[in-house]
Coordinates of C-alpha atoms in Angstrom, one line a residue:
Chain A
X1 CA -35.1 -3.2 71.5
X2 CA -37.9 -0.9 70.8
X3 CA -38.3 2.3 68.7
X4 CA -38.9 5.0 71.3
X5 CA -39.2 8.8 71.0
X6 CA -38.2 11.5 73.5
X7 CA -39.2 15.1 73.2
X8 CA -37.8 17.7 75.6
X9 CA -34.2 17.3 76.6
X10 CA -34.0 19.8 79.5
X11 CA -32.7 19.3 83.1
X12 CA -35.2 16.4 83.5
X13 CA -35.6 15.0 80.0
X14 CA -31.9 14.6 79.1
X15 CA -31.0 12.2 81.9
X16 CA -34.3 10.4 81.5
X17 CA -33.8 9.8 77.8
X18 CA -30.2 8.8 78.6
X19 CA -31.5 5.9 80.7
X20 CA -33.6 4.6 77.7
X21 CA -30.5 4.9 75.5
X22 CA -28.3 3.1 78.0
X23 CA -30.8 0.2 78.0
X24 CA -30.1 -0.2 74.3
X25 CA -33.4 1.1 73.0
X26 CA -33.3 3.1 69.7
X27 CA -34.4 6.5 71.0
X28 CA -35.4 9.2 68.5
X29 CA -35.0 12.6 70.1
X30 CA -36.1 16.1 69.5
X31 CA -35.6 19.4 71.4
X32 CA -36.3 23.0 70.4
X33 CA -32.7 24.0 71.0
X34 CA -30.1 21.7 69.4
X35 CA -27.5 21.6 72.2
X36 CA -28.6 18.5 74.2
X37 CA -28.7 16.4 70.9
X38 CA -24.9 16.1 70.6
X39 CA -24.3 14.5 73.9
X40 CA -27.2 12.0 73.6
X41 CA -26.3 11.3 69.9
X42 CA -22.8 10.4 70.9
X43 CA -24.3 7.8 73.2
X44 CA -26.5 6.4 70.5
X45 CA -29.7 8.5 70.4
X46 CA -31.1 9.3 66.9
X47 CA -31.6 13.1 66.4
X48 CA -34.7 14.3 64.6
X49 CA -35.6 17.6 63.1
X50 CA -39.2 17.8 64.4
X51 CA -41.7 16.2 66.7
X52 CA -43.4 14.9 63.6
X53 CA -40.3 13.0 62.6
X54 CA -40.0 11.5 66.1
X55 CA -43.7 10.3 65.7
X56 CA -43.0 8.8 62.4
X57 CA -40.2 6.6 63.7
X58 CA -41.4 5.7 67.2
X59 CA -43.9 3.3 68.8
X60 CA -43.8 5.0 72.2
X61 CA -43.1 8.7 72.5
X62 CA -42.2 10.4 75.8
X63 CA -42.7 14.2 76.3
X64 CA -41.3 16.3 79.1
X65 CA -41.6 20.0 78.5
X66 CA -42.6 23.0 80.7
X67 CA -46.3 23.8 80.6
X68 CA -49.7 23.1 79.0
X69 CA -49.2 25.2 75.9
X70 CA -45.8 23.6 75.2
X71 CA -47.4 20.1 75.3
X72 CA -50.1 21.3 73.0
X73 CA -47.6 22.7 70.5
X74 CA -45.5 19.4 70.6
X75 CA -48.7 17.3 70.0
X76 CA -50.8 19.4 67.7
X77 CA -48.7 22.3 66.5
X78 CA -46.8 22.8 63.1
X79 CA -44.6 19.7 62.5
X80 CA -46.1 18.3 65.7
X81 CA -46.6 14.7 66.7
X82 CA -50.2 14.4 65.5
X83 CA -49.2 14.6 61.9
X84 CA -46.7 11.8 62.1
X85 CA -48.2 9.4 64.6
X86 CA -49.1 5.9 63.5
X87 CA -52.2 4.1 64.9
X88 CA -51.3 1.9 67.8
X89 CA -48.5 4.2 69.1
X90 CA -48.6 5.6 72.6
X91 CA -47.9 9.2 73.7
X92 CA -46.6 9.5 77.3
X93 CA -46.7 13.1 78.6
X94 CA -44.4 13.3 81.7
X95 CA -44.7 17.1 82.0
X96 CA -46.8 18.7 84.8
X97 CA -49.8 20.3 83.1
X98 CA -53.5 20.8 83.4
X99 CA -55.5 17.7 84.2
X100 CA -58.5 19.1 82.1
X101 CA -56.3 19.8 79.1
X102 CA -54.8 16.3 79.5
X103 CA -58.2 14.7 79.2
X104 CA -58.9 16.8 76.1
X105 CA -55.5 15.9 74.5
X106 CA -56.2 12.2 75.2
X107 CA -59.6 12.4 73.4
X108 CA -58.1 14.1 70.4
X109 CA -55.4 11.4 70.1
X110 CA -57.9 8.6 70.7
X111 CA -59.8 9.8 67.5
X112 CA -56.7 8.7 65.6
X113 CA -56.4 5.4 67.6
X114 CA -53.4 6.7 69.5
X115 CA -53.2 5.9 73.3
X116 CA -52.1 8.4 75.7
X117 CA -50.8 8.3 79.3
X118 CA -50.2 11.3 81.6
X119 CA -47.2 10.4 83.7
X120 CA -45.8 13.4 85.6
X121 CA -42.9 12.8 87.9
X122 CA -41.6 13.9 91.3
X123 CA -38.0 13.8 92.5
X124 CA -36.3 16.5 90.6
X125 CA -33.0 16.5 88.8
X126 CA -31.4 14.1 91.2
X127 CA -34.3 11.7 90.8
X128 CA -34.0 12.0 87.0
X129 CA -30.3 11.3 87.0
X130 CA -30.4 8.4 89.5
X131 CA -33.6 6.9 87.9
X132 CA -35.4 7.2 91.2
X133 CA -38.3 9.3 90.1
X134 CA -41.8 8.8 91.4
X135 CA -44.1 8.4 88.4
X136 CA -47.9 9.1 88.8
X137 CA -49.7 7.6 85.8
X138 CA -53.2 8.3 84.4
X139 CA -54.7 6.3 81.5
X140 CA -55.9 2.8 80.7
X141 CA -54.4 -0.1 82.7
X142 CA -53.4 -2.1 79.6
X143 CA -51.5 0.9 78.2
X144 CA -49.8 1.5 81.5
X145 CA -48.6 -2.2 81.5
X146 CA -47.2 -1.7 78.0
X147 CA -45.2 1.3 78.9
X148 CA -44.2 0.1 82.4
X149 CA -40.8 -1.5 81.4
X150 CA -39.7 2.0 80.2
X151 CA -40.9 3.7 83.3
X152 CA -38.9 1.1 85.3
X153 CA -35.8 2.5 83.6
X154 CA -36.5 6.0 84.8
X155 CA -38.1 5.7 88.2
X156 CA -38.7 3.7 91.3
X157 CA -42.1 4.5 92.8
X158 CA -44.4 4.0 89.8
X159 CA -48.1 4.0 90.4
X160 CA -51.1 3.7 88.1
X161 CA -53.5 6.3 89.7
X162 CA -56.5 6.1 87.4
X163 CA -57.9 7.3 84.1
X164 CA -56.4 10.0 81.9
X165 CA -55.8 13.1 83.9
X166 CA -55.5 11.2 87.2
X167 CA -51.7 11.3 87.0
X168 CA -51.8 15.1 86.7
X169 CA -54.3 15.4 89.5
X170 CA -52.0 13.3 91.7
X171 CA -49.0 15.5 90.8
X172 CA -50.9 18.6 91.6
X173 CA -51.9 17.1 95.0
X174 CA -48.2 16.4 95.5
X175 CA -47.4 20.1 94.7
X176 CA -50.0 21.2 97.3
X177 CA -48.3 19.2 100.0
X178 CA -44.8 20.1 99.0
X179 CA -45.5 23.9 98.8
X180 CA -47.5 24.1 102.0
X181 CA -45.0 22.0 103.9
X182 CA -42.2 24.3 102.8
X183 CA -44.4 27.2 104.2
X184 CA -44.9 25.2 107.5
X185 CA -41.1 24.7 107.9
X186 CA -40.4 28.3 107.0
X187 CA -42.8 29.6 109.7
X188 CA -41.5 27.2 112.3
X189 CA -37.8 27.9 111.8
X190 CA -38.2 31.7 111.6
X191 CA -40.4 31.5 114.8
X192 CA -37.7 29.6 116.6
X193 CA -34.8 31.6 115.3
X194 CA -36.3 35.0 116.2
X195 CA -37.0 33.6 119.7
X196 CA -33.2 33.1 120.0
X197 CA -33.3 29.3 119.7
X198 CA -30.9 27.4 117.5
X199 CA -32.9 26.4 114.3
X200 CA -30.6 23.4 113.6
X201 CA -31.4 21.9 117.0
X202 CA -35.1 22.5 116.4
X203 CA -34.9 20.8 113.0
X204 CA -33.1 17.8 114.6
X205 CA -35.7 17.5 117.4
X206 CA -38.6 17.8 115.0
X207 CA -37.2 15.2 112.6
X208 CA -37.4 12.6 115.4
X209 CA -41.1 13.1 116.0
X210 CA -44.5 13.8 114.5
X211 CA -43.3 16.8 112.5
X212 CA -41.0 14.7 110.4
X213 CA -41.1 15.2 106.7
X214 CA -38.7 15.0 103.7
X215 CA -39.2 18.8 103.3
X216 CA -38.1 19.5 106.9
X217 CA -35.1 17.2 106.3
X218 CA -34.0 18.7 102.9
X219 CA -35.5 22.2 102.6
X220 CA -35.2 22.8 106.3
X221 CA -31.4 22.2 106.0
X222 CA -31.3 24.5 102.9
X223 CA -33.0 27.3 104.9
X224 CA -30.5 26.9 107.8
X225 CA -27.5 26.6 105.5
X226 CA -28.7 29.5 103.3
X227 CA -28.3 27.3 100.2
X228 CA -30.9 28.3 97.6
X229 CA -29.3 26.9 94.5
X230 CA -32.0 24.9 92.7
X231 CA -33.2 22.1 92.9
X232 CA -36.7 23.2 91.8
X233 CA -37.0 26.8 90.9
X234 CA -39.6 29.2 92.4
X235 CA -40.8 30.1 88.9
X236 CA -41.8 26.5 88.3
X237 CA -43.3 26.1 91.7
X238 CA -45.5 29.2 90.9
X239 CA -46.5 27.6 87.6
X240 CA -47.5 24.4 89.3
X241 CA -49.4 26.2 92.1
X242 CA -51.2 28.3 89.4
X243 CA -52.3 25.0 87.8
X244 CA -53.5 23.8 91.2
X245 CA -55.5 26.9 92.0
X246 CA -57.0 27.1 88.5
X247 CA -58.1 23.5 88.7
X248 CA -59.4 23.9 92.2
X249 CA -61.4 26.9 91.2
X250 CA -63.0 25.1 88.3
X251 CA -64.0 22.3 90.6
X252 CA -65.3 24.6 93.4
X253 CA -62.6 23.5 95.9
X254 CA -61.2 26.1 98.3
X255 CA -57.5 25.7 99.3
X256 CA -56.7 28.4 101.8
X257 CA -53.2 27.5 102.8
X258 CA -52.1 26.8 99.2
X259 CA -53.5 30.2 98.2
X260 CA -51.6 31.9 101.0
X261 CA -48.4 30.0 100.0
X262 CA -48.7 31.1 96.4
X263 CA -49.2 34.7 97.4
X264 CA -46.0 34.5 99.4
X265 CA -44.2 32.9 96.4
X266 CA -45.4 35.9 94.4
X267 CA -43.7 38.2 96.8
X268 CA -40.4 36.4 96.8
X269 CA -40.5 36.0 93.1
X270 CA -41.4 39.7 92.6
X271 CA -38.2 40.6 94.4
X272 CA -36.1 39.0 91.7
X273 CA -35.8 35.5 93.1
X274 CA -37.8 33.4 90.7
X275 CA -34.7 31.4 89.7
X276 CA -33.9 30.5 93.3
X277 CA -34.7 27.1 94.8
X278 CA -38.3 26.8 96.1
X279 CA -37.1 26.7 99.7
X280 CA -36.4 30.4 99.4
X281 CA -40.1 30.9 100.2
X282 CA -38.6 31.4 103.7
X283 CA -37.5 34.9 102.5
X284 CA -41.2 36.0 102.7
X285 CA -41.5 35.0 106.4
X286 CA -38.1 36.5 107.2
X287 CA -39.1 39.8 105.6
X288 CA -42.3 39.9 107.6
X289 CA -40.5 39.1 110.8
X290 CA -37.6 41.5 110.1
X291 CA -35.3 38.6 111.0
X292 CA -33.2 36.2 109.0
X293 CA -32.7 32.6 110.2
X294 CA -29.5 32.2 112.2
X295 CA -29.0 36.0 112.5
Chain B
X1 CA -33.2 4.5 143.5
X2 CA -34.1 8.2 143.7
X3 CA -37.0 10.1 145.3
X4 CA -38.9 11.4 142.4
X5 CA -42.2 13.4 142.2
X6 CA -44.8 13.3 139.4
X7 CA -47.8 15.7 139.2
X8 CA -50.5 15.2 136.6
X9 CA -51.5 11.7 135.9
X10 CA -53.6 12.2 132.7
X11 CA -53.4 10.3 129.4
X12 CA -49.7 11.3 129.1
X13 CA -48.6 11.5 132.8
X14 CA -49.9 8.2 134.0
X15 CA -47.9 6.0 131.6
X16 CA -44.8 8.3 131.9
X17 CA -44.9 8.0 135.8
X18 CA -45.4 4.3 135.3
X19 CA -42.1 3.9 133.5
X20 CA -40.3 5.7 136.5
X21 CA -42.1 3.3 138.9
X22 CA -41.2 0.3 136.8
X23 CA -37.5 1.3 137.0
X24 CA -37.8 0.9 140.8
X25 CA -37.6 4.6 141.7
X26 CA -39.7 5.8 144.6
X27 CA -42.2 8.0 142.8
X28 CA -44.4 10.4 144.9
X29 CA -47.5 11.2 142.8
X30 CA -50.3 13.8 142.9
X31 CA -53.2 14.4 140.7
X32 CA -56.2 16.7 141.1
X33 CA -58.7 13.8 140.7
X34 CA -57.9 10.7 142.8
X35 CA -58.6 8.0 140.2
X36 CA -55.2 7.4 138.6
X37 CA -53.6 7.1 142.1
X38 CA -55.0 3.6 142.8
X39 CA -53.5 1.9 139.8
X40 CA -50.1 3.5 140.2
X41 CA -50.1 2.9 143.9
X42 CA -50.8 -0.7 143.4
X43 CA -47.6 -0.8 141.3
X44 CA -45.6 1.0 144.0
X45 CA -46.1 4.8 143.6
X46 CA -46.5 6.8 146.8
X47 CA -49.8 8.8 146.7
X48 CA -49.6 12.4 148.1
X49 CA -52.3 14.8 149.2
X50 CA -50.9 17.9 147.5
X51 CA -48.2 19.2 145.2
X52 CA -46.5 20.6 148.3
X53 CA -46.3 17.1 149.8
X54 CA -44.7 15.8 146.6
X55 CA -42.1 18.7 146.8
X56 CA -41.3 17.9 150.4
X57 CA -40.5 14.3 149.6
X58 CA -38.8 14.5 146.2
X59 CA -35.5 15.5 144.6
X60 CA -36.7 15.8 141.0
X61 CA -40.3 16.6 140.4
X62 CA -42.0 16.1 137.0
X63 CA -45.1 18.0 136.0
X64 CA -47.4 17.4 133.0
X65 CA -50.7 19.3 133.1
X66 CA -52.7 21.1 130.5
X67 CA -51.9 24.8 130.2
X68 CA -49.9 27.7 131.6
X69 CA -52.3 28.6 134.5
X70 CA -52.3 24.9 135.5
X71 CA -48.5 24.8 135.8
X72 CA -48.6 28.1 137.7
X73 CA -51.1 26.7 140.2
X74 CA -49.1 23.5 140.7
X75 CA -45.9 25.5 141.3
X76 CA -47.1 28.6 143.1
X77 CA -50.7 28.1 144.1
X78 CA -52.1 27.1 147.5
X79 CA -50.4 23.9 148.8
X80 CA -48.2 24.1 145.7
X81 CA -44.7 23.0 145.0
X82 CA -43.0 26.3 146.0
X83 CA -43.9 25.9 149.7
X84 CA -42.4 22.5 150.0
X85 CA -39.4 22.5 147.7
X86 CA -36.0 22.0 149.2
X87 CA -32.9 23.9 147.8
X88 CA -31.1 21.7 145.2
X89 CA -34.2 20.0 143.9
X90 CA -35.2 20.2 140.2
X91 CA -38.6 20.9 138.8
X92 CA -39.2 19.5 135.3
X93 CA -42.2 20.9 133.5
X94 CA -43.2 18.5 130.6
X95 CA -46.4 20.4 129.8
X96 CA -46.7 22.5 126.7
X97 CA -47.0 26.1 127.9
X98 CA -45.9 29.7 127.2
X99 CA -42.1 30.1 126.7
X100 CA -42.3 33.6 128.3
X101 CA -44.1 32.3 131.4
X102 CA -41.6 29.4 131.6
X103 CA -38.7 31.9 131.8
X104 CA -40.5 33.7 134.6
X105 CA -41.3 30.5 136.5
X106 CA -37.6 29.5 136.3
X107 CA -36.5 32.9 137.7
X108 CA -38.9 32.6 140.6
X109 CA -37.7 29.1 141.4
X110 CA -34.0 30.1 141.0
X111 CA -34.5 32.7 143.8
X112 CA -35.0 29.7 146.1
X113 CA -32.0 27.8 144.7
X114 CA -34.4 25.5 142.8
X115 CA -33.4 24.5 139.2
X116 CA -36.0 24.1 136.5
X117 CA -36.1 22.5 133.1
X118 CA -38.9 22.9 130.5
X119 CA -39.2 19.6 128.7
X120 CA -42.3 19.3 126.6
X121 CA -42.9 16.2 124.6
X122 CA -44.1 15.0 121.2
X123 CA -45.4 11.6 120.3
X124 CA -48.8 11.5 122.0
X125 CA -50.4 8.8 124.1
X126 CA -48.7 6.0 122.2
X127 CA -45.3 7.6 122.6
X128 CA -46.0 8.0 126.4
X129 CA -47.0 4.3 126.7
X130 CA -44.1 2.9 124.6
X131 CA -41.5 5.3 126.1
X132 CA -40.7 6.6 122.7
X133 CA -41.5 10.3 123.3
X134 CA -39.4 13.1 121.7
X135 CA -38.4 15.4 124.6
X136 CA -37.3 19.0 123.9
X137 CA -35.4 20.4 126.8
X138 CA -34.7 24.0 127.9
X139 CA -32.5 24.9 130.9
X140 CA -28.9 24.6 132.1
X141 CA -26.8 21.8 130.5
X142 CA -25.7 20.4 133.9
X143 CA -29.3 20.2 135.1
X144 CA -30.2 18.4 131.9
X145 CA -27.5 15.8 132.4
X146 CA -28.7 15.3 136.0
X147 CA -32.3 14.6 134.8
X148 CA -31.3 12.7 131.6
X149 CA -31.4 9.2 133.1
X150 CA -35.1 9.7 133.9
X151 CA -35.9 11.2 130.5
X152 CA -34.3 8.0 129.0
X153 CA -37.0 6.0 130.8
X154 CA -39.8 8.0 129.1
X155 CA -38.5 8.9 125.6
X156 CA -36.1 8.2 122.7
X157 CA -35.3 11.4 120.9
X158 CA -34.1 13.6 123.8
X159 CA -32.5 16.9 122.9
X160 CA -31.1 19.8 124.9
X161 CA -32.3 22.7 122.8
X162 CA -31.0 25.7 124.9
X163 CA -31.7 27.9 127.9
X164 CA -35.0 28.0 129.9
X165 CA -37.9 28.4 127.5
X166 CA -36.1 26.9 124.5
X167 CA -37.8 23.6 125.0
X168 CA -41.2 25.3 124.9
X169 CA -40.2 27.3 121.8
X170 CA -39.1 24.1 120.1
X171 CA -42.4 22.4 121.0
X172 CA -44.4 25.3 119.6
X173 CA -42.3 25.1 116.4
X174 CA -43.2 21.5 116.3
X175 CA -46.9 22.4 116.6
X176 CA -46.6 24.9 113.7
X177 CA -45.2 22.2 111.4
X178 CA -47.7 19.5 112.6
X179 CA -50.8 21.7 112.2
X180 CA -49.9 23.3 108.9
X181 CA -48.9 19.9 107.4
X182 CA -52.3 18.5 108.5
X183 CA -53.8 21.4 106.6
X184 CA -51.6 20.6 103.5
X185 CA -52.6 17.0 103.5
X186 CA -56.3 17.9 104.0
X187 CA -56.2 20.3 101.0
X188 CA -54.4 17.7 98.8
X189 CA -56.7 14.8 99.5
X190 CA -59.9 16.8 99.2
X191 CA -58.5 18.2 95.9
X192 CA -57.8 14.7 94.5
X193 CA -61.0 13.2 95.8
X194 CA -63.3 15.8 94.4
X195 CA -61.5 15.4 91.0
X196 CA -62.6 11.8 91.1
X197 CA -59.1 10.3 91.9
X198 CA -58.7 7.6 94.5
X199 CA -57.2 9.4 97.6
X200 CA -55.5 6.3 98.9
X201 CA -53.5 5.9 95.6
X202 CA -52.6 9.6 95.9
X203 CA -51.4 9.0 99.5
X204 CA -49.4 6.0 98.4
X205 CA -47.7 7.8 95.5
X206 CA -46.9 10.9 97.6
X207 CA -45.4 8.9 100.4
X208 CA -42.7 7.6 97.9
X209 CA -41.6 11.1 97.0
X210 CA -40.8 14.6 98.1
X211 CA -44.2 15.1 99.8
X212 CA -43.5 12.3 102.3
X213 CA -44.3 13.1 105.9
X214 CA -45.3 11.3 109.0
X215 CA -48.5 13.4 109.0
X216 CA -49.3 12.2 105.5
X217 CA -48.6 8.6 106.5
X218 CA -50.7 8.6 109.8
X219 CA -53.2 11.5 109.5
X220 CA -53.7 11.0 105.8
X221 CA -54.7 7.4 106.5
X222 CA -57.1 8.6 109.2
X223 CA -58.7 11.1 106.8
X224 CA -59.2 8.3 104.2
X225 CA -60.4 5.8 106.8
X226 CA -62.7 8.4 108.5
X227 CA -61.1 7.5 111.8
X228 CA -61.1 10.6 114.1
X229 CA -60.7 8.9 117.5
X230 CA -57.9 10.8 119.3
X231 CA -54.9 10.7 119.3
X232 CA -54.5 14.4 119.9
X233 CA -57.7 16.3 120.4
X234 CA -58.6 19.4 118.4
X235 CA -59.2 21.4 121.6
X236 CA -55.5 20.8 122.6
X237 CA -54.3 21.7 119.1
X238 CA -56.2 25.0 119.4
X239 CA -54.7 25.6 122.8
X240 CA -51.2 25.0 121.4
X241 CA -51.7 27.1 118.3
X242 CA -53.1 29.9 120.5
X243 CA -49.7 29.8 122.4
X244 CA -47.9 29.9 119.1
X245 CA -49.8 32.9 117.8
X246 CA -49.6 34.8 121.1
X247 CA -45.9 34.2 121.3
X248 CA -45.4 35.1 117.6
X249 CA -47.3 38.3 118.0
X250 CA -45.3 39.3 121.1
X251 CA -42.1 38.8 119.0
X252 CA -43.4 40.5 115.9
X253 CA -43.4 37.3 113.8
X254 CA -46.2 36.8 111.2
X255 CA -47.3 33.2 110.6
X256 CA -49.9 33.4 107.8
X257 CA -50.4 29.6 107.2
X258 CA -50.5 28.9 111.0
X259 CA -53.1 31.6 111.4
X260 CA -55.3 30.3 108.6
X261 CA -55.0 26.8 110.0
X262 CA -56.0 27.9 113.5
X263 CA -59.1 29.7 112.0
X264 CA -60.1 26.5 110.2
X265 CA -59.7 24.6 113.5
X266 CA -62.0 27.2 115.1
X267 CA -64.6 26.4 112.5
X268 CA -64.4 22.6 113.0
X269 CA -64.3 22.9 116.8
X270 CA -67.3 25.4 116.7
X271 CA -69.3 22.7 115.0
X272 CA -69.0 20.4 118.1
X273 CA -65.9 18.5 117.2
X274 CA -63.3 19.7 119.7
X275 CA -62.9 16.2 121.2
X276 CA -62.1 14.7 117.8
X277 CA -58.6 13.9 116.6
X278 CA -56.7 16.8 115.1
X279 CA -56.8 15.2 111.7
X280 CA -60.5 16.2 111.6
X281 CA -59.3 19.6 110.4
X282 CA -60.1 18.0 107.0
X283 CA -63.8 18.7 107.8
X284 CA -63.3 22.4 107.2
X285 CA -61.8 21.8 103.7
X286 CA -64.6 19.2 102.9
X287 CA -67.3 21.7 104.0
X288 CA -65.8 24.4 101.8
X289 CA -65.6 22.0 98.9
X290 CA -69.1 20.5 99.4
X291 CA -67.4 17.1 99.1
X292 CA -66.3 14.4 101.6
X293 CA -63.2 12.4 100.9
X294 CA -64.0 9.1 99.2
X295 CA -67.6 10.2 98.5

């Protein structure tokens, strides 16, 4: 039984922390809003009043919050981790944030003999609840091995990608493929449907061949069924693609299809849909075609 | 044992006709260049001197040639099928061509009491050789059922999509997804590699999650291994995307990511690479980034 910390008890963090509690670890938890405390506390988690208090009591601290500034506030803000951390502890950031900021945070923590891993996840709420997340890890190999038993409680496909920031870079690569494949499926299904062809038969045929993808399987079905309950919200997809495009620009990498996809997300979001599931990207192609799938 | 016809004995047609011969059907074959005759004749195929001669001797005639004008020449050109076809025969076009032209060809054949199916395939040379092609069929259900036993000898995932032209529309939808997903994987792997992250670890991590696709699995590996032996040539991919974009324009459907992908294929092809495997689309993203994967 280890003393663990968990900060950020949202849609993802709450079930993830729950798996650590269920494995009989002492888990010190903190969240900006108090609601998720009660449920986890009833199961044995130890509620704290600040990130600093979590740091003071824990050897390994997991964070999963929304964006780069949120992680910075948890780590280095008022009553943040930095003031409470003991040398030899490990901070594991499972949020999806900037790879460049991640490397800077790791340096600042290293000055205090604190190790850091970036360990963003893929698999969404269902993956978090069923402990089947993919976890993409950046940081030193020895630190990865130390934290691995806890990752095993939260995920299935757990890969050490490289040095600090490599986990975030991998996650952003993941978001490129996911978003552009959603765009590919949107274009294909609207094309077929406007031509008068049954999109569900097209999906079925394509799943058996070279066009197969998990996105076609899951999001293609959502588009046909008109089911846009998240899942993963457009607003978060936009945040992630913004990180991708900023990081690419800083490196001098041009991503034409990702950029087009982000612009189409901007259109869909701008029409009041930012809380819909990311598969609603298809609205943009439907608007342009003057045709709704299955119409 | 049926009297079948097979026109077009290229990379795809030769093994496909071979499966029909191997099942002890009498297969009457014709190809513009004489070379593929000899091998198939030695196995029992009956060589013919024209498409018309094939038509005169066959009840069901399969065609797989390159493009719309080639199919038109086989069907309605000098010494073409049309002059030799007997009422009650079926013409099955397995080429990838225009859905609109397909509907027109079907009408012209129907005037002579000839049935037609459009039945384009996905799965490439390997699928043709191993009889594992996906076959997407347009035409009347009763005609589909009549031809199905022969499709079963050539493919695995055989789906009746709808009326004449629906098979071609489905195949073009397939090409949208395939091409744009190749672009997605190209952008993701160049992004990761230029950031200094091992692209093969990124591929491995992404295959375990929501970004999974057959394109990432097969073409992602080709990009990392620098293996651009076709497979499916860029020149054919451009031909298919041209069909997609022409058909979309005629319907008033806008396909932003497909259009961007075709433009990038134009760049790669224009630099002398049209005979390379379609995964070499990654060259365009590498040129723009000034970085080659794995460099």
